[in-house]
GROMACS .gro file of C-alpha atoms in nm:
model
  370
    1MET     CA    1  -1.090  31.226   0.838
    2SER     CA    2  -0.903  31.365   0.545
    3ILE     CA    3  -0.903  31.753   0.518
    4VAL     CA    4  -1.117  31.745   0.196
    5SER     CA    5  -1.360  31.536   0.384
    6ALA     CA    6  -1.381  31.761   0.682
    7ILE     CA    7  -1.516  32.057   0.473
    8PRO     CA    8  -1.907  32.061   0.528
    9ILE     CA    9  -2.074  31.942   0.227
   10GLU     CA   10  -2.301  32.245   0.187
   11THR     CA   11  -1.979  32.444   0.157
   12ARG     CA   12  -1.853  32.220  -0.130
   13LEU     CA   13  -2.191  32.244  -0.276
   14ALA     CA   14  -2.198  32.577  -0.288
   15ALA     CA   15  -1.886  32.589  -0.477
   16SER     CA   16  -2.029  32.369  -0.750
   17ARG     CA   17  -2.317  32.568  -0.808
   18THR     CA   18  -2.404  32.712  -1.145
   19THR     CA   19  -2.669  32.925  -1.298
   20THR     CA   20  -2.793  32.635  -1.481
   21ALA     CA   21  -2.826  32.420  -1.151
   22PRO     CA   22  -3.165  32.326  -1.002
   23SER     CA   23  -3.272  32.548  -0.744
   24SER     CA   24  -3.325  32.303  -0.491
   25ILE     CA   25  -2.959  32.208  -0.398
   26ASN     CA   26  -2.910  31.939  -0.101
   27SER     CA   27  -2.742  32.125   0.164
   28ALA     CA   28  -2.868  31.898   0.450
   29VAL     CA   29  -2.562  31.707   0.508
   30SER     CA   30  -2.323  31.884   0.727
   31ALA     CA   31  -1.996  31.748   0.858
   32LYS     CA   32  -2.169  31.624   1.177
   33ASP     CA   33  -2.417  31.430   0.936
   34LEU     CA   34  -2.135  31.313   0.726
   35ALA     CA   35  -2.021  31.084   0.961
   36ALA     CA   36  -2.391  30.949   0.995
   37PHE     CA   37  -2.425  30.898   0.620
   38ARG     CA   38  -2.094  30.691   0.615
   39ARG     CA   39  -2.236  30.482   0.913
   40ALA     CA   40  -2.561  30.408   0.735
   41LEU     CA   41  -2.425  30.328   0.412
   42LEU     CA   42  -2.154  30.096   0.534
   43ARG     CA   43  -2.425  29.919   0.772
   44TRP     CA   44  -2.630  29.875   0.472
   45TYR     CA   45  -2.339  29.730   0.266
   46ASP     CA   46  -2.253  29.483   0.531
   47LYS     CA   47  -2.614  29.348   0.578
   48HIS     CA   48  -2.725  29.347   0.202
   49ARG     CA   49  -2.420  29.310  -0.009
   50ARG     CA   50  -2.430  29.049  -0.283
   51ASP     CA   51  -2.189  28.732  -0.224
   52LEU     CA   52  -1.946  28.770  -0.480
   53PRO     CA   53  -1.615  28.581  -0.488
   54TRP     CA   54  -1.371  28.901  -0.515
   55ARG     CA   55  -1.528  29.023  -0.190
   56GLU     CA   56  -1.384  28.746   0.010
   57THR     CA   57  -1.026  28.835  -0.065
   58ARG     CA   58  -0.784  29.140  -0.047
   59ASP     CA   59  -0.545  28.976  -0.277
   60PRO     CA   60  -0.447  29.230  -0.528
   61TYR     CA   61  -0.444  29.001  -0.836
   62ARG     CA   62  -0.783  28.872  -0.778
   63ILE     CA   63  -0.905  29.201  -0.717
   64TRP     CA   64  -0.741  29.329  -1.004
   65LEU     CA   65  -0.869  29.049  -1.231
   66SER     CA   66  -1.231  29.115  -1.119
   67GLU     CA   67  -1.222  29.464  -1.200
   68ILE     CA   68  -1.091  29.408  -1.549
   69MET     CA   69  -1.350  29.147  -1.617
   70LEU     CA   70  -1.626  29.358  -1.492
   71GLN     CA   71  -1.571  29.652  -1.718
   72GLN     CA   72  -1.876  29.675  -1.952
   73THR     CA   73  -1.978  29.322  -1.846
   74ARG     CA   74  -2.274  29.201  -1.630
   75VAL     CA   75  -2.171  29.029  -1.303
   76ALA     CA   76  -2.356  28.737  -1.396
   77ALA     CA   77  -2.166  28.692  -1.703
   78VAL     CA   78  -1.857  28.740  -1.520
   79LEU     CA   79  -1.886  28.493  -1.243
   80ASP     CA   80  -1.809  28.135  -1.431
   81HIS     CA   81  -1.521  28.309  -1.629
   82TYR     CA   82  -1.374  28.443  -1.306
   83ARG     CA   83  -1.358  28.084  -1.145
   84ILE     CA   84  -1.199  27.926  -1.483
   85PHE     CA   85  -0.952  28.199  -1.514
   86LEU     CA   86  -0.825  28.166  -1.167
   87GLU     CA   87  -0.815  27.778  -1.220
   88ARG     CA   88  -0.584  27.827  -1.515
   89PHE     CA   89  -0.374  28.141  -1.409
   90PRO     CA   90  -0.395  28.144  -1.034
   91ASN     CA   91  -0.159  28.415  -0.942
   92VAL     CA   92   0.032  28.678  -1.139
   93GLN     CA   93   0.312  28.476  -1.210
   94ALA     CA   94   0.131  28.222  -1.396
   95LEU     CA   95  -0.046  28.471  -1.604
   96ALA     CA   96   0.282  28.642  -1.687
   97ALA     CA   97   0.423  28.297  -1.799
   98ALA     CA   98   0.153  28.208  -2.025
   99SER     CA   99   0.116  28.271  -2.380
  100GLU     CA  100  -0.126  28.545  -2.537
  101ASP     CA  101  -0.315  28.269  -2.736
  102ASP     CA  102  -0.367  28.092  -2.371
  103VAL     CA  103  -0.474  28.398  -2.224
  104LEU     CA  104  -0.719  28.481  -2.490
  105ALA     CA  105  -0.874  28.125  -2.501
  106ALA     CA  106  -0.951  28.162  -2.119
  107TRP     CA  107  -1.100  28.491  -2.179
  108SER     CA  108  -1.302  28.381  -2.476
  109GLY     CA  109  -1.697  28.465  -2.426
  110LEU     CA  110  -1.624  28.769  -2.221
  111GLY     CA  111  -1.575  29.001  -2.535
  112TYR     CA  112  -1.368  29.330  -2.533
  113TYR     CA  113  -1.036  29.109  -2.577
  114ARG     CA  114  -0.827  29.422  -2.574
  115ARG     CA  115  -0.867  29.382  -2.190
  116ALA     CA  116  -0.724  29.031  -2.183
  117ARG     CA  117  -0.408  29.159  -2.389
  118MET     CA  118  -0.350  29.459  -2.161
  119LEU     CA  119  -0.396  29.216  -1.847
  120HIS     CA  120  -0.148  28.992  -1.968
  121GLN     CA  121   0.098  29.275  -2.062
  122ALA     CA  122   0.073  29.418  -1.713
  123ALA     CA  123   0.120  29.078  -1.559
  124GLN     CA  124   0.439  29.054  -1.748
  125GLN     CA  125   0.530  29.402  -1.633
  126ILE     CA  126   0.447  29.308  -1.269
  127ALA     CA  127   0.660  29.018  -1.285
  128LYS     CA  128   0.972  29.171  -1.450
  129GLN     CA  129   0.986  29.506  -1.282
  130HIS     CA  130   0.819  29.451  -0.940
  131GLY     CA  131   0.916  29.096  -0.892
  132GLY     CA  132   0.585  28.948  -0.919
  133CYS     CA  133   0.437  29.183  -0.638
  134PHE     CA  134   0.160  29.423  -0.710
  135PRO     CA  135   0.264  29.796  -0.652
  136GLN     CA  136   0.064  29.911  -0.325
  137ASN     CA  137  -0.059  30.256  -0.398
  138SER     CA  138  -0.278  30.401  -0.699
  139GLU     CA  139  -0.006  30.603  -0.845
  140ALA     CA  140   0.212  30.326  -0.909
  141LEU     CA  141  -0.077  30.123  -1.018
  142LEU     CA  142  -0.143  30.369  -1.302
  143ALA     CA  143   0.180  30.285  -1.474
  144LEU     CA  144   0.047  29.925  -1.554
  145PRO     CA  145  -0.100  29.870  -1.909
  146GLY     CA  146  -0.498  29.857  -1.897
  147ILE     CA  147  -0.521  30.029  -1.542
  148GLY     CA  148  -0.681  30.360  -1.528
  149ARG     CA  149  -0.773  30.587  -1.260
  150TYR     CA  150  -1.081  30.379  -1.158
  151THR     CA  151  -0.915  30.041  -1.164
  152ALA     CA  152  -0.617  30.178  -1.002
  153ALA     CA  153  -0.835  30.322  -0.712
  154ALA     CA  154  -1.029  30.026  -0.682
  155ILE     CA  155  -0.735  29.799  -0.638
  156ALA     CA  156  -0.553  30.018  -0.401
  157SER     CA  157  -0.848  30.089  -0.152
  158ILE     CA  158  -0.960  29.715  -0.139
  159ALA     CA  159  -0.658  29.530  -0.137
  160PHE     CA  160  -0.411  29.825   0.055
  161ALA     CA  161  -0.669  30.037   0.231
  162GLU     CA  162  -0.571  30.345   0.044
  163PRO     CA  163  -0.793  30.629   0.117
  164VAL     CA  164  -0.887  30.697  -0.223
  165ALA     CA  165  -1.222  30.715  -0.396
  166VAL     CA  166  -1.349  30.534  -0.701
  167VAL     CA  167  -1.604  30.652  -0.962
  168ASP     CA  168  -1.771  30.415  -1.220
  169GLY     CA  169  -2.098  30.465  -1.378
  170ASN     CA  170  -2.277  30.341  -1.077
  171VAL     CA  171  -2.101  30.607  -0.840
  172GLU     CA  172  -2.152  30.892  -1.093
  173ARG     CA  173  -2.531  30.832  -1.109
  174VAL     CA  174  -2.543  30.812  -0.718
  175LEU     CA  175  -2.375  31.139  -0.672
  176GLN     CA  176  -2.545  31.307  -0.946
  177ARG     CA  177  -2.880  31.208  -0.785
  178PHE     CA  178  -2.769  31.249  -0.437
  179LEU     CA  179  -2.649  31.603  -0.488
  180GLY     CA  180  -2.914  31.697  -0.716
  181ILE     CA  181  -2.685  31.917  -0.942
  182ASN     CA  182  -2.506  31.838  -1.278
  183LEU     CA  183  -2.127  31.791  -1.196
  184THR     CA  184  -1.833  31.786  -1.430
  185THR     CA  185  -1.605  31.471  -1.401
  186PRO     CA  186  -1.359  31.662  -1.167
  187GLN     CA  187  -1.632  31.760  -0.969
  188ILE     CA  188  -1.766  31.398  -0.940
  189TRP     CA  189  -1.446  31.257  -0.843
  190GLN     CA  190  -1.379  31.575  -0.582
  191HIS     CA  191  -1.724  31.477  -0.439
  192ALA     CA  192  -1.662  31.104  -0.417
  193GLN     CA  193  -1.311  31.171  -0.237
  194ALA     CA  194  -1.515  31.409   0.016
  195LEU     CA  195  -1.749  31.168   0.104
  196LEU     CA  196  -1.518  30.870   0.133
  197ALA     CA  197  -1.496  30.676   0.460
  198SER     CA  198  -1.109  30.659   0.519
  199SER     CA  199  -1.152  30.420   0.802
  200ARG     CA  200  -1.296  30.161   0.551
  201PRO     CA  201  -1.211  30.291   0.197
  202GLY     CA  202  -1.241  29.945   0.022
  203ASP     CA  203  -1.566  29.877   0.178
  204PHE     CA  204  -1.707  30.205   0.117
  205ASN     CA  205  -1.616  30.234  -0.235
  206GLN     CA  206  -1.789  29.872  -0.302
  207ALA     CA  207  -2.077  29.992  -0.091
  208MET     CA  208  -2.127  30.322  -0.325
  209MET     CA  209  -2.086  30.111  -0.654
  210GLU     CA  210  -2.334  29.833  -0.496
  211LEU     CA  211  -2.588  30.107  -0.427
  212GLY     CA  212  -2.583  30.218  -0.777
  213ALA     CA  213  -2.621  29.866  -0.909
  214THR     CA  214  -2.887  29.745  -0.671
  215VAL     CA  215  -3.091  30.033  -0.541
  216CYS     CA  216  -2.999  30.363  -0.725
  217ALA     CA  217  -3.079  30.183  -1.063
  218PRO     CA  218  -3.069  30.385  -1.401
  219ARG     CA  219  -3.445  30.373  -1.502
  220GLU     CA  220  -3.600  30.257  -1.170
  221PRO     CA  221  -3.439  30.369  -0.860
  222ARG     CA  222  -3.564  30.178  -0.541
  223CYS     CA  223  -3.577  30.487  -0.328
  224PRO     CA  224  -3.765  30.372  -0.041
  225THR     CA  225  -3.528  30.111   0.049
  226CYS     CA  226  -3.212  30.340   0.004
  227PRO     CA  227  -3.007  30.343   0.326
  228VAL     CA  228  -2.905  30.708   0.254
  229ARG     CA  229  -3.245  30.852   0.141
  230ASN     CA  230  -3.248  31.103   0.420
  231TRP     CA  231  -2.978  31.322   0.293
  232CYS     CA  232  -3.068  31.268  -0.087
  233ALA     CA  233  -3.164  31.563  -0.276
  234MET     CA  234  -3.413  31.365  -0.493
  235GLN     CA  235  -3.595  31.284  -0.194
  236GLN     CA  236  -3.609  31.619  -0.049
  237SER     CA  237  -3.700  31.801  -0.387
  238GLN     CA  238  -4.097  31.861  -0.412
  239GLN     CA  239  -4.026  31.758  -0.787
  240SER     CA  240  -3.851  31.434  -0.677
  241MET     CA  241  -4.104  31.215  -0.869
  242GLU     CA  242  -4.048  31.399  -1.182
  243ARG     CA  243  -3.648  31.341  -1.125
  244ARG     CA  244  -3.705  30.986  -1.089
  245ALA     CA  245  -3.871  30.956  -1.398
  246ARG     CA  246  -3.600  31.162  -1.581
  247PRO     CA  247  -3.296  31.153  -1.329
  248PRO     CA  248  -2.979  31.355  -1.398
  249GLY     CA  249  -2.696  31.184  -1.558
  250PRO     CA  250  -2.605  31.107  -1.928
  251PRO     CA  251  -2.852  30.962  -2.154
  252THR     CA  252  -2.851  30.580  -2.230
  253ASN     CA  253  -2.698  30.436  -2.543
  254SER     CA  254  -3.004  30.230  -2.645
  255SER     CA  255  -3.090  30.431  -2.926
  256ARG     CA  256  -2.738  30.402  -3.065
  257GLN     CA  257  -2.791  30.016  -3.114
  258VAL     CA  258  -2.733  29.894  -3.471
  259LYS     CA  259  -2.911  29.582  -3.602
  260LYS     CA  260  -2.731  29.353  -3.848
  261GLU     CA  261  -2.801  29.036  -3.990
  262ILE     CA  262  -2.515  28.755  -4.078
  263TRP     CA  263  -2.502  28.413  -4.173
  264CYS     CA  264  -2.231  28.153  -4.033
  265VAL     CA  265  -2.162  27.817  -4.160
  266LEU     CA  266  -2.082  27.523  -3.923
  267ASN     CA  267  -1.879  27.242  -4.079
  268GLN     CA  268  -1.785  26.939  -3.874
  269ARG     CA  269  -1.621  26.628  -4.000
  270ASP     CA  270  -1.357  26.366  -3.870
  271GLY     CA  271  -1.385  26.525  -3.513
  272GLY     CA  272  -1.266  26.885  -3.638
  273ILE     CA  273  -1.462  27.203  -3.702
  274ARG     CA  274  -1.354  27.463  -3.974
  275LEU     CA  275  -1.262  27.785  -3.858
  276VAL     CA  276  -1.135  28.119  -3.994
  277GLN     CA  277  -0.873  28.333  -3.810
  278ARG     CA  278  -0.955  28.703  -3.791
  279SER     CA  279  -0.666  28.927  -3.920
  280LYS     CA  280  -0.425  29.031  -3.624
  281LYS     CA  281  -0.462  29.395  -3.770
  282THR     CA  282  -0.845  29.424  -3.726
  283SER     CA  283  -0.967  29.651  -3.463
  284LEU     CA  284  -1.225  29.416  -3.329
  285MET     CA  285  -1.118  29.091  -3.179
  286PRO     CA  286  -0.797  29.043  -3.382
  287GLY     CA  287  -0.632  28.694  -3.410
  288MET     CA  288  -0.934  28.552  -3.286
  289TRP     CA  289  -1.082  28.241  -3.440
  290GLU     CA  290  -1.439  28.195  -3.566
  291LEU     CA  291  -1.681  28.017  -3.792
  292PRO     CA  292  -1.665  28.110  -4.132
  293GLN     CA  293  -1.956  28.423  -4.200
  294SER     CA  294  -2.077  28.648  -4.438
  295PRO     CA  295  -2.316  28.931  -4.452
  296GLU     CA  296  -2.521  28.811  -4.738
  297PRO     CA  297  -2.727  28.483  -4.766
  298PRO     CA  298  -2.584  28.184  -4.951
  299ARG     CA  299  -2.730  28.145  -5.313
  300ARG     CA  300  -2.936  27.818  -5.379
  301LEU     CA  301  -2.957  27.757  -5.012
  302PRO     CA  302  -3.104  27.386  -4.950
  303VAL     CA  303  -3.393  27.392  -4.694
  304CYS     CA  304  -3.202  27.156  -4.461
  305ALA     CA  305  -2.879  27.354  -4.447
  306HIS     CA  306  -3.055  27.630  -4.194
  307TRP     CA  307  -2.998  27.489  -3.868
  308ARG     CA  308  -3.066  27.766  -3.573
  309THR     CA  309  -3.087  28.147  -3.543
  310PHE     CA  310  -2.902  28.316  -3.247
  311ARG     CA  311  -2.935  28.689  -3.126
  312HIS     CA  312  -2.590  28.810  -3.034
  313SER     CA  313  -2.451  29.168  -2.940
  314ILE     CA  314  -2.110  29.309  -2.980
  315THR     CA  315  -2.073  29.656  -2.827
  316VAL     CA  316  -2.345  29.889  -3.015
  317THR     CA  317  -2.428  29.617  -3.265
  318ASP     CA  318  -2.709  29.368  -3.204
  319TYR     CA  319  -2.667  29.066  -3.478
  320THR     CA  320  -2.932  28.819  -3.582
  321VAL     CA  321  -2.718  28.524  -3.670
  322HIS     CA  322  -2.834  28.258  -3.904
  323VAL     CA  323  -2.638  27.918  -3.858
  324LEU     CA  324  -2.607  27.681  -4.139
  325ARG     CA  325  -2.488  27.320  -4.105
  326ASP     CA  326  -2.294  27.051  -4.320
  327MET     CA  327  -2.233  27.307  -4.588
  328PRO     CA  328  -1.944  27.182  -4.846
  329SER     CA  329  -1.587  27.260  -4.758
  330HIS     CA  330  -1.409  27.527  -4.933
  331ASN     CA  331  -1.220  27.253  -5.137
  332GLU     CA  332  -1.555  27.127  -5.273
  333PRO     CA  333  -1.789  27.267  -5.554
  334LEU     CA  334  -1.930  27.579  -5.397
  335PRO     CA  335  -2.248  27.728  -5.513
  336TYR     CA  336  -2.291  27.895  -5.183
  337THR     CA  337  -2.033  28.183  -5.288
  338PRO     CA  338  -2.045  28.394  -4.965
  339PHE     CA  339  -1.865  28.115  -4.789
  340ALA     CA  340  -1.591  28.028  -5.047
  341VAL     CA  341  -1.330  28.129  -4.797
  342LYS     CA  342  -1.020  27.966  -4.668
  343GLY     CA  343  -1.047  27.816  -4.328
  344LYS     CA  344  -0.858  27.560  -4.113
  345TRP     CA  345  -0.997  27.243  -3.969
  346ILE     CA  346  -0.938  27.241  -3.595
  347ALA     CA  347  -0.995  26.948  -3.375
  348ILE     CA  348  -1.246  26.980  -3.130
  349ASP     CA  349  -1.052  26.875  -2.839
  350ARG     CA  350  -0.797  27.166  -2.925
  351ILE     CA  351  -1.069  27.422  -2.938
  352PRO     CA  352  -1.055  27.506  -2.541
  353GLN     CA  353  -0.655  27.589  -2.619
  354ILE     CA  354  -0.727  27.851  -2.881
  355PRO     CA  355  -0.888  28.201  -2.852
  356ILE     CA  356  -1.258  28.178  -3.020
  357THR     CA  357  -1.514  28.469  -3.039
  358GLY     CA  358  -1.805  28.466  -2.790
  359LEU     CA  359  -2.058  28.408  -3.077
  360THR     CA  360  -1.859  28.076  -3.191
  361ARG     CA  361  -1.827  27.943  -2.818
  362LYS     CA  362  -2.225  28.014  -2.804
  363ILE     CA  363  -2.293  27.835  -3.119
  364LEU     CA  364  -2.048  27.550  -3.058
  365LYS     CA  365  -2.213  27.502  -2.721
  366ALA     CA  366  -2.561  27.521  -2.826
  367GLY     CA  367  -2.473  27.251  -3.085
  368GLY     CA  368  -2.334  27.029  -2.788
  369ILE     CA  369  -1.967  27.030  -2.960
  370ILE     CA  370  -1.786  27.221  -2.644
   0.00000   0.00000   0.00000
């Protein structure tokens, strides 16, 4: 047990109290109970953890890839991309040797493409500066592009058993509720480290994240099934029902969503699709290929041109996407002025080799084109 972990939790909690903290503070976990807390959480994790492919390995490359893919992305959306990406780039050397376009093409559909670019840059740095071998501690991992404190700790603890805690949104929510007080970011990391089971740091970190993802959920926590409810401030407080309805933690971002409407044109001829490449200077998906689109509907739209309407979300924007098919190309008379843009005809069999946007992939899949 580390020196920090040996300090009774009630002592650390007292140091965290502020005048604005709730009056009911969890001081039930003593140093003796801390061992029981860790055992309970790890037993639950061993029995109930989801069967995910990155949990079957200690390969730092595969763990790193999963952590980058899972950033701001649902597990269900990652599973197929993870498998396909590994088939294409089975190790860090293969990823480092690939072109950026190949990497972006394999990443297509996951969004947040800066992650893929940084992943590629980090692989090249590992190949060049470390002989293709991953640094084996969190401090060294932090020097790689695209790896922050959380990702470095996750790789180091899971792949190399370094006793360092991780804090993501799930862990933060668990700690805020468990301790029953509002914590600053440094305090959250301090408490996560204090709770860490140093004998199984990787499993413990994953257990905390799994608890937040499947039990200590944002809106409807499943408190009766929680393996550590006996030590939780929310359970011990007489106001636990009210706190479950409005738990401590940052507000959701649902009210910040922006709704927009766009029109796309899907031209297909001679085994090709007309696509437009986004500027490499744009902040959103630079250099990616997409269908020609406009924020305004075309003029004199024939009824037969409208094909389907899609829903699509990017960061804080929810799009309603109207797709038009078999419109004239830009070399033909264009009464549909919003789409009078230059594009390039791309052979359908080449599309898997170029980076296309997630929306374009969705539309082409719906049309049976890819």
